[in-house]
Amino acid sequence: MLCDTKQREYSREEVARHDNAESLWVVRGNQVFDLTLFHTDHPGGSDMLMQFAGQDITEVMRDSSIHSHALQAYRVLRDFYIGEVTADDRRTIPLAKDSSRDEMECVEDEKFLDLRKPLFMQMWRSKFTKDFYIREVHKAHHLPGPAVFFSNSILETFTRTPWWVIPVYWTPIMITLLVLGIKYEPANVLFVGFVFGLISWTLLEYSMHRFVFHYDENIPEGKLAQVAHFLLHGVHHYLPMDPLRLVMPPALSTFLALNILAILSCIFTPGMLHAVAAGLITGYVLYDECHYWLHHGSTSNKQLTQLKTYHLRHHYKDFKAGFGITSDFWDKIFGTEFATPE
């Protein structure tokens, strides 16, 4: 647990007073959890959690008509434990149907990384087997703020990317490509190339997420492969709500972009090359901003809510399916949708 190990006790009446966004507590079983720093990051949205602020959520978490919570949810909940219900307020908690143990008892003790310490050196010094690493890195955890990668503040700065850096960095490059492209081709030709690049991004997004970021079980045994996987995408599954590690650092995206540009230069002539590249960059910027919103945004729009639910299901329930971020189109085409409907 990431909380103070000193045990506290609270009455249910006291918990009930913490029923707002500034102080949101809940009871689960006979344990008390402070979700004040989590409710805005709740995968089902803050409003859903606010309905049960200050209340006992034991049966709520089991109620499939509200939402079916996997073991992953109990693991995240455990990170916010603050104490126990007082002895005179304790209740006998029935087990869930077809279960021989309480859900919280099924959550294993942490044997992977200590989130209170810099993560990189823990990974560098690790001796995990590949199977253990892949299993553990896909168990979501939550911190109230960004995780620390390096004890060195300069190195740490390069691991953190606010969402607004992406459009600020890439928009001038996209505009420059179009300005240069107009010297080779008329505007109507550039428009066609731009749209082609924009649409092509959706397939590139799907392909990179499925075959590169989720190489997963195919990585070789050994520390170096695990460290590379962790830095590239593993940490995002381990800490899916880390606000400074949801968009790709410009250094990495530039490296990937230059390699893609080298391939495109063998296919397209100047002008069309500029337009397609500008379209791809625009698609990438929209993707990264969309990805950030899917983790931290909220809306009453039904389609956007479904898209958010679809992506978070990839994080919290099945990382082997649902690779589309901005759309589930390519998942449908290639048969990588989730096996059962949500």
CSV table of C-alpha atoms in Angstrom, one decimal:
chain,number,residue,atom,x,y,z
A,1,MET,CA,0.0,0.0,0.0
A,2,LEU,CA,1.0,3.6,-0.6
A,3,CYS,CA,-0.5,4.9,2.5
A,4,ASP,CA,0.7,5.5,6.1
A,5,THR,CA,1.1,2.1,7.7
A,6,LYS,CA,-0.2,3.5,11.0
A,7,GLN,CA,-3.8,2.2,11.3
A,8,ARG,CA,-6.6,4.5,12.0
A,9,GLU,CA,-10.3,3.8,12.8
A,10,TYR,CA,-13.3,5.7,11.6
A,11,SER,CA,-17.0,5.4,12.3
A,12,ARG,CA,-19.4,5.1,9.4
A,13,GLU,CA,-20.9,8.4,10.5
A,14,GLU,CA,-17.6,10.0,10.1
A,15,VAL,CA,-17.0,8.5,6.7
A,16,ALA,CA,-20.5,9.8,5.6
A,17,ARG,CA,-19.4,13.4,6.2
A,18,HIS,CA,-16.7,13.0,3.5
A,19,ASP,CA,-19.2,13.1,0.7
A,20,ASN,CA,-18.0,15.7,-1.7
A,21,ALA,CA,-15.3,16.4,-4.3
A,22,GLU,CA,-13.0,18.1,-1.8
A,23,SER,CA,-13.1,15.1,0.6
A,24,LEU,CA,-14.4,11.8,-0.8
A,25,TRP,CA,-14.3,8.7,1.4
A,26,VAL,CA,-15.9,5.3,1.0
A,27,VAL,CA,-16.2,2.1,2.9
A,28,ARG,CA,-15.6,-1.2,1.3
A,29,GLY,CA,-15.9,-4.3,3.5
A,30,ASN,CA,-14.9,-2.9,6.8
A,31,GLN,CA,-12.1,-0.8,5.4
A,32,VAL,CA,-12.0,2.9,4.7
A,33,PHE,CA,-10.6,4.5,1.5
A,34,ASP,CA,-9.9,8.1,0.7
A,35,LEU,CA,-10.7,8.6,-3.1
A,36,THR,CA,-10.4,12.4,-3.1
A,37,LEU,CA,-7.4,12.3,-5.4
A,38,PHE,CA,-8.8,9.6,-7.6
A,39,HIS,CA,-12.4,10.5,-8.4
A,40,THR,CA,-11.5,12.7,-11.3
A,41,ASP,CA,-9.5,9.8,-12.8
A,42,HIS,CA,-12.1,7.1,-12.2
A,43,PRO,CA,-12.5,5.2,-15.4
A,44,GLY,CA,-16.3,5.4,-15.2
A,45,GLY,CA,-16.1,9.2,-14.7
A,46,SER,CA,-16.2,11.4,-11.6
A,47,ASP,CA,-20.0,11.7,-11.5
A,48,MET,CA,-20.4,7.9,-11.2
A,49,LEU,CA,-18.1,7.8,-8.1
A,50,MET,CA,-19.7,10.9,-6.6
A,51,GLN,CA,-23.0,9.2,-6.4
A,52,PHE,CA,-21.6,6.9,-3.7
A,53,ALA,CA,-19.4,9.4,-1.8
A,54,GLY,CA,-19.4,8.7,1.9
A,55,GLN,CA,-21.2,5.4,1.5
A,56,ASP,CA,-20.5,1.7,1.7
A,57,ILE,CA,-19.6,0.5,-1.9
A,58,THR,CA,-19.1,-3.2,-1.1
A,59,GLU,CA,-22.2,-4.3,-3.0
A,60,VAL,CA,-22.0,-1.5,-5.5
A,61,MET,CA,-18.7,-2.8,-6.8
A,62,ARG,CA,-20.3,-6.2,-7.3
A,63,ASP,CA,-23.4,-4.9,-9.0
A,64,SER,CA,-23.1,-5.7,-12.7
A,65,SER,CA,-26.1,-3.6,-13.5
A,66,ILE,CA,-24.0,-0.5,-12.5
A,67,HIS,CA,-20.6,-1.8,-13.6
A,68,SER,CA,-18.8,-5.1,-13.4
A,69,HIS,CA,-15.5,-4.4,-11.5
A,70,ALA,CA,-12.6,-6.8,-12.2
A,71,LEU,CA,-9.9,-7.6,-9.7
A,72,GLN,CA,-7.9,-4.8,-11.2
A,73,ALA,CA,-10.3,-2.3,-9.6
A,74,TYR,CA,-9.7,-3.7,-6.1
A,75,ARG,CA,-6.0,-3.5,-6.7
A,76,VAL,CA,-6.3,0.2,-7.5
A,77,LEU,CA,-8.7,0.8,-4.6
A,78,ARG,CA,-6.2,-0.7,-2.2
A,79,ASP,CA,-3.7,2.1,-2.9
A,80,PHE,CA,-6.1,4.5,-1.2
A,81,TYR,CA,-6.6,2.6,2.0
A,82,ILE,CA,-6.6,4.9,5.1
A,83,GLY,CA,-7.9,2.7,7.9
A,84,GLU,CA,-10.6,0.5,9.4
A,85,VAL,CA,-14.2,0.9,10.4
A,86,THR,CA,-14.5,1.1,14.3
A,87,ALA,CA,-15.3,-2.1,16.1
A,88,ASP,CA,-18.9,-1.1,16.9
A,89,ASP,CA,-19.6,-0.2,13.3
A,90,ARG,CA,-18.1,-3.3,11.7
A,91,ARG,CA,-20.5,-5.6,9.7
A,92,THR,CA,-20.4,-9.2,8.5
A,93,ILE,CA,-19.6,-9.0,4.8
A,94,PRO,CA,-21.1,-11.8,2.7
A,95,LEU,CA,-18.9,-13.2,0.0
A,96,ALA,CA,-19.7,-12.5,-3.6
A,97,LYS,CA,-21.7,-15.2,-5.5
A,98,ASP,CA,-19.6,-18.2,-6.4
A,99,SER,CA,-16.6,-17.0,-4.5
A,100,SER,CA,-14.8,-18.5,-1.5
A,101,ARG,CA,-12.7,-15.4,-0.7
A,102,ASP,CA,-13.4,-11.7,-0.4
A,103,GLU,CA,-12.2,-9.7,-3.4
A,104,MET,CA,-9.6,-7.7,-1.5
A,105,GLU,CA,-8.1,-11.0,-0.2
A,106,CYS,CA,-7.5,-12.0,-3.8
A,107,VAL,CA,-5.3,-9.0,-4.5
A,108,GLU,CA,-1.8,-10.2,-4.1
A,109,ASP,CA,0.9,-8.2,-2.2
A,110,GLU,CA,3.1,-6.0,-4.4
A,111,LYS,CA,6.2,-7.9,-5.6
A,112,PHE,CA,7.0,-5.8,-8.6
A,113,LEU,CA,8.1,-2.2,-8.1
A,114,ASP,CA,8.0,0.2,-5.2
A,115,LEU,CA,6.2,3.3,-6.4
A,116,ARG,CA,7.7,5.4,-3.6
A,117,LYS,CA,11.2,5.0,-5.2
A,118,PRO,CA,12.5,6.0,-8.7
A,119,LEU,CA,11.4,3.4,-11.2
A,120,PHE,CA,14.2,3.3,-13.7
A,121,MET,CA,16.9,1.9,-11.4
A,122,GLN,CA,14.5,-0.6,-10.0
A,123,MET,CA,13.9,-1.9,-13.5
A,124,TRP,CA,17.6,-1.8,-14.3
A,125,ARG,CA,18.5,-3.8,-11.3
A,126,SER,CA,15.6,-6.3,-11.6
A,127,LYS,CA,15.8,-10.0,-12.3
A,128,PHE,CA,12.2,-10.6,-13.3
A,129,THR,CA,11.3,-13.4,-15.6
A,130,LYS,CA,9.6,-12.3,-18.8
A,131,ASP,CA,6.3,-13.9,-17.8
A,132,PHE,CA,6.3,-12.3,-14.4
A,133,TYR,CA,7.2,-8.9,-15.9
A,134,ILE,CA,4.4,-9.0,-18.5
A,135,ARG,CA,1.9,-10.1,-16.0
A,136,GLU,CA,2.8,-7.4,-13.4
A,137,VAL,CA,3.3,-4.5,-15.7
A,138,HIS,CA,-0.3,-4.8,-16.9
A,139,LYS,CA,-1.7,-4.5,-13.4
A,140,ALA,CA,-2.8,-0.9,-13.2
A,141,HIS,CA,-1.8,1.2,-10.2
A,142,HIS,CA,-2.6,4.8,-9.3
A,143,LEU,CA,-0.6,7.6,-7.8
A,144,PRO,CA,-1.9,11.1,-6.9
A,145,GLY,CA,0.8,12.7,-9.0
A,146,PRO,CA,3.4,11.8,-11.6
A,147,ALA,CA,5.7,8.8,-10.8
A,148,VAL,CA,9.4,9.4,-10.4
A,149,PHE,CA,11.7,7.7,-12.9
A,150,PHE,CA,15.1,9.1,-12.0
A,151,SER,CA,16.5,10.6,-8.8
A,152,ASN,CA,18.4,13.0,-11.0
A,153,SER,CA,16.1,16.0,-11.6
A,154,ILE,CA,17.5,16.8,-15.1
A,155,LEU,CA,17.0,13.3,-16.4
A,156,GLU,CA,13.5,13.2,-14.7
A,157,THR,CA,12.5,16.3,-16.7
A,158,PHE,CA,13.0,14.5,-20.0
A,159,THR,CA,10.6,11.7,-19.0
A,160,ARG,CA,7.7,14.1,-18.4
A,161,THR,CA,5.6,15.5,-21.2
A,162,PRO,CA,2.5,17.8,-20.6
A,163,TRP,CA,-0.3,17.3,-23.1
A,164,TRP,CA,0.1,20.8,-24.6
A,165,VAL,CA,3.7,20.2,-25.7
A,166,ILE,CA,2.5,18.0,-28.6
A,167,PRO,CA,0.6,20.6,-30.6
A,168,VAL,CA,3.1,23.4,-29.7
A,169,TYR,CA,6.0,21.2,-31.0
A,170,TRP,CA,4.3,19.6,-34.1
A,171,THR,CA,2.0,22.3,-35.5
A,172,PRO,CA,4.7,24.6,-36.8
A,173,ILE,CA,6.4,21.5,-38.4
A,174,MET,CA,3.1,20.5,-40.1
A,175,ILE,CA,2.6,24.1,-41.4
A,176,THR,CA,6.2,24.3,-42.6
A,177,LEU,CA,5.7,21.0,-44.6
A,178,LEU,CA,2.6,22.4,-46.3
A,179,VAL,CA,4.3,25.7,-47.1
A,180,LEU,CA,7.2,23.8,-48.7
A,181,GLY,CA,4.9,21.5,-50.5
A,182,ILE,CA,3.1,24.2,-52.3
A,183,LYS,CA,6.3,24.9,-54.2
A,184,TYR,CA,6.0,21.5,-55.8
A,185,GLU,CA,2.3,20.8,-56.2
A,186,PRO,CA,-0.9,22.9,-56.4
A,187,ALA,CA,-3.2,23.2,-53.4
A,188,ASN,CA,-5.8,20.7,-54.6
A,189,VAL,CA,-3.1,18.0,-54.9
A,190,LEU,CA,-1.7,18.9,-51.5
A,191,PHE,CA,-5.2,18.5,-50.1
A,192,VAL,CA,-5.6,15.0,-51.5
A,193,GLY,CA,-2.2,14.0,-50.0
A,194,PHE,CA,-3.0,15.6,-46.7
A,195,VAL,CA,-6.3,13.8,-46.4
A,196,PHE,CA,-4.6,10.5,-47.4
A,197,GLY,CA,-2.0,11.0,-44.7
A,198,LEU,CA,-4.6,11.9,-42.1
A,199,ILE,CA,-6.6,8.7,-42.8
A,200,SER,CA,-3.5,6.6,-43.0
A,201,TRP,CA,-2.6,7.6,-39.5
A,202,THR,CA,-5.5,5.6,-38.1
A,203,LEU,CA,-4.0,2.4,-39.5
A,204,LEU,CA,-0.5,3.4,-38.4
A,205,GLU,CA,-1.8,4.2,-34.9
A,206,TYR,CA,-3.5,0.8,-34.7
A,207,SER,CA,-0.4,-1.1,-36.1
A,208,MET,CA,2.1,0.6,-33.8
A,209,HIS,CA,-0.1,0.0,-30.7
A,210,ARG,CA,-0.7,-3.6,-31.5
A,211,PHE,CA,2.6,-4.8,-33.0
A,212,VAL,CA,5.2,-2.4,-31.4
A,213,PHE,CA,3.9,-1.2,-28.1
A,214,HIS,CA,2.3,-4.5,-27.4
A,215,TYR,CA,5.1,-6.8,-28.5
A,216,ASP,CA,4.6,-8.1,-25.0
A,217,GLU,CA,5.1,-11.9,-24.9
A,218,ASN,CA,7.4,-11.7,-27.9
A,219,ILE,CA,10.1,-9.7,-26.2
A,220,PRO,CA,13.2,-11.8,-25.4
A,221,GLU,CA,14.1,-12.8,-21.9
A,222,GLY,CA,16.4,-10.4,-20.1
A,223,LYS,CA,16.6,-7.1,-18.3
A,224,LEU,CA,17.3,-4.9,-21.4
A,225,ALA,CA,14.2,-6.0,-23.2
A,226,GLN,CA,12.1,-5.4,-20.2
A,227,VAL,CA,13.5,-2.0,-19.6
A,228,ALA,CA,12.9,-1.0,-23.2
A,229,HIS,CA,9.4,-2.3,-23.1
A,230,PHE,CA,8.7,-0.5,-19.8
A,231,LEU,CA,10.0,2.8,-21.1
A,232,LEU,CA,8.2,2.5,-24.4
A,233,HIS,CA,4.7,1.5,-23.2
A,234,GLY,CA,4.8,-0.7,-20.1
A,235,VAL,CA,4.8,2.1,-17.7
A,236,HIS,CA,1.7,3.5,-19.3
A,237,HIS,CA,-0.2,0.3,-18.5
A,238,TYR,CA,1.4,0.1,-15.0
A,239,LEU,CA,0.4,3.7,-14.3
A,240,PRO,CA,-2.4,4.5,-16.8
A,241,MET,CA,-3.4,7.8,-15.2
A,242,ASP,CA,0.0,9.4,-14.9
A,243,PRO,CA,-0.8,12.8,-16.4
A,244,LEU,CA,2.8,13.5,-17.6
A,245,ARG,CA,3.3,10.1,-19.4
A,246,LEU,CA,0.2,9.9,-21.5
A,247,VAL,CA,1.6,11.6,-24.6
A,248,MET,CA,4.8,10.7,-26.4
A,249,PRO,CA,7.9,12.7,-25.6
A,250,PRO,CA,9.0,14.8,-28.7
A,251,ALA,CA,12.4,13.1,-28.7
A,252,LEU,CA,10.9,9.7,-29.3
A,253,SER,CA,8.1,10.9,-31.6
A,254,THR,CA,10.7,12.8,-33.7
A,255,PHE,CA,12.9,9.7,-34.0
A,256,LEU,CA,9.9,7.6,-35.2
A,257,ALA,CA,8.8,10.4,-37.5
A,258,LEU,CA,12.2,10.6,-39.2
A,259,ASN,CA,12.2,6.8,-39.9
A,260,ILE,CA,8.6,7.0,-41.3
A,261,LEU,CA,9.6,10.0,-43.4
A,262,ALA,CA,12.6,8.0,-44.9
A,263,ILE,CA,10.2,5.3,-46.0
A,264,LEU,CA,7.7,7.8,-47.4
A,265,SER,CA,10.5,9.5,-49.4
A,266,CYS,CA,10.9,6.2,-51.3
A,267,ILE,CA,7.2,6.2,-52.3
A,268,PHE,CA,6.1,9.8,-52.9
A,269,THR,CA,7.6,12.7,-54.9
A,270,PRO,CA,8.2,16.1,-53.4
A,271,GLY,CA,5.0,18.0,-52.8
A,272,MET,CA,2.9,14.9,-52.3
A,273,LEU,CA,5.5,13.7,-49.7
A,274,HIS,CA,5.1,17.0,-47.8
A,275,ALA,CA,1.4,16.8,-47.9
A,276,VAL,CA,1.2,13.1,-46.7
A,277,ALA,CA,3.7,13.8,-44.0
A,278,ALA,CA,1.7,16.9,-42.8
A,279,GLY,CA,-1.5,14.7,-42.8
A,280,LEU,CA,0.2,12.0,-40.7
A,281,ILE,CA,1.5,14.6,-38.2
A,282,THR,CA,-1.9,16.1,-37.9
A,283,GLY,CA,-3.4,12.6,-37.3
A,284,TYR,CA,-0.7,12.0,-34.7
A,285,VAL,CA,-1.4,15.2,-32.8
A,286,LEU,CA,-5.1,14.6,-32.8
A,287,TYR,CA,-4.4,11.0,-31.6
A,288,ASP,CA,-2.1,12.0,-28.7
A,289,GLU,CA,-4.5,14.8,-27.5
A,290,CYS,CA,-7.4,12.3,-27.8
A,291,HIS,CA,-5.5,9.7,-25.8
A,292,TYR,CA,-4.9,12.2,-23.0
A,293,TRP,CA,-8.6,13.1,-23.0
A,294,LEU,CA,-9.7,9.5,-22.9
A,295,HIS,CA,-7.8,9.1,-19.6
A,296,HIS,CA,-8.6,12.4,-18.0
A,297,GLY,CA,-11.5,14.0,-19.8
A,298,SER,CA,-15.3,13.7,-19.2
A,299,THR,CA,-18.3,14.5,-21.4
A,300,SER,CA,-22.0,13.8,-21.6
A,301,ASN,CA,-21.6,12.9,-25.3
A,302,LYS,CA,-22.6,9.2,-25.8
A,303,GLN,CA,-20.1,8.4,-28.6
A,304,LEU,CA,-17.2,10.0,-26.8
A,305,THR,CA,-18.1,8.2,-23.6
A,306,GLN,CA,-18.2,4.9,-25.4
A,307,LEU,CA,-14.8,5.6,-26.9
A,308,LYS,CA,-13.4,6.4,-23.4
A,309,THR,CA,-14.9,3.2,-22.0
A,310,TYR,CA,-13.5,1.2,-24.9
A,311,HIS,CA,-10.0,2.4,-24.3
A,312,LEU,CA,-10.0,2.1,-20.6
A,313,ARG,CA,-11.3,-1.5,-20.9
A,314,HIS,CA,-8.0,-2.1,-22.8
A,315,HIS,CA,-6.1,-0.9,-19.7
A,316,TYR,CA,-8.2,-2.4,-16.9
A,317,LYS,CA,-9.6,-5.6,-18.3
A,318,ASP,CA,-7.9,-6.9,-21.4
A,319,PHE,CA,-4.7,-5.5,-22.8
A,320,LYS,CA,-4.7,-8.1,-25.6
A,321,ALA,CA,-7.6,-6.5,-27.4
A,322,GLY,CA,-8.9,-3.0,-28.2
A,323,PHE,CA,-5.8,-1.5,-29.9
A,324,GLY,CA,-7.7,1.4,-31.6
A,325,ILE,CA,-7.4,4.7,-29.7
A,326,THR,CA,-9.3,7.2,-31.8
A,327,SER,CA,-11.6,4.6,-33.3
A,328,ASP,CA,-12.4,0.9,-33.0
A,329,PHE,CA,-12.6,0.6,-36.9
A,330,TRP,CA,-9.4,-1.3,-37.4
A,331,ASP,CA,-10.2,-3.6,-34.4
A,332,LYS,CA,-13.3,-4.6,-36.2
A,333,ILE,CA,-11.4,-5.1,-39.5
A,334,PHE,CA,-8.7,-7.3,-38.0
A,335,GLY,CA,-10.8,-9.1,-35.3
A,336,THR,CA,-9.2,-7.6,-32.2
A,337,GLU,CA,-12.3,-6.3,-30.6
A,338,PHE,CA,-13.1,-7.4,-27.0
A,339,ALA,CA,-14.4,-11.0,-26.8
A,340,THR,CA,-17.5,-10.0,-24.8
A,341,PRO,CA,-19.5,-6.7,-24.8
A,342,GLU,CA,-19.1,-4.4,-21.9
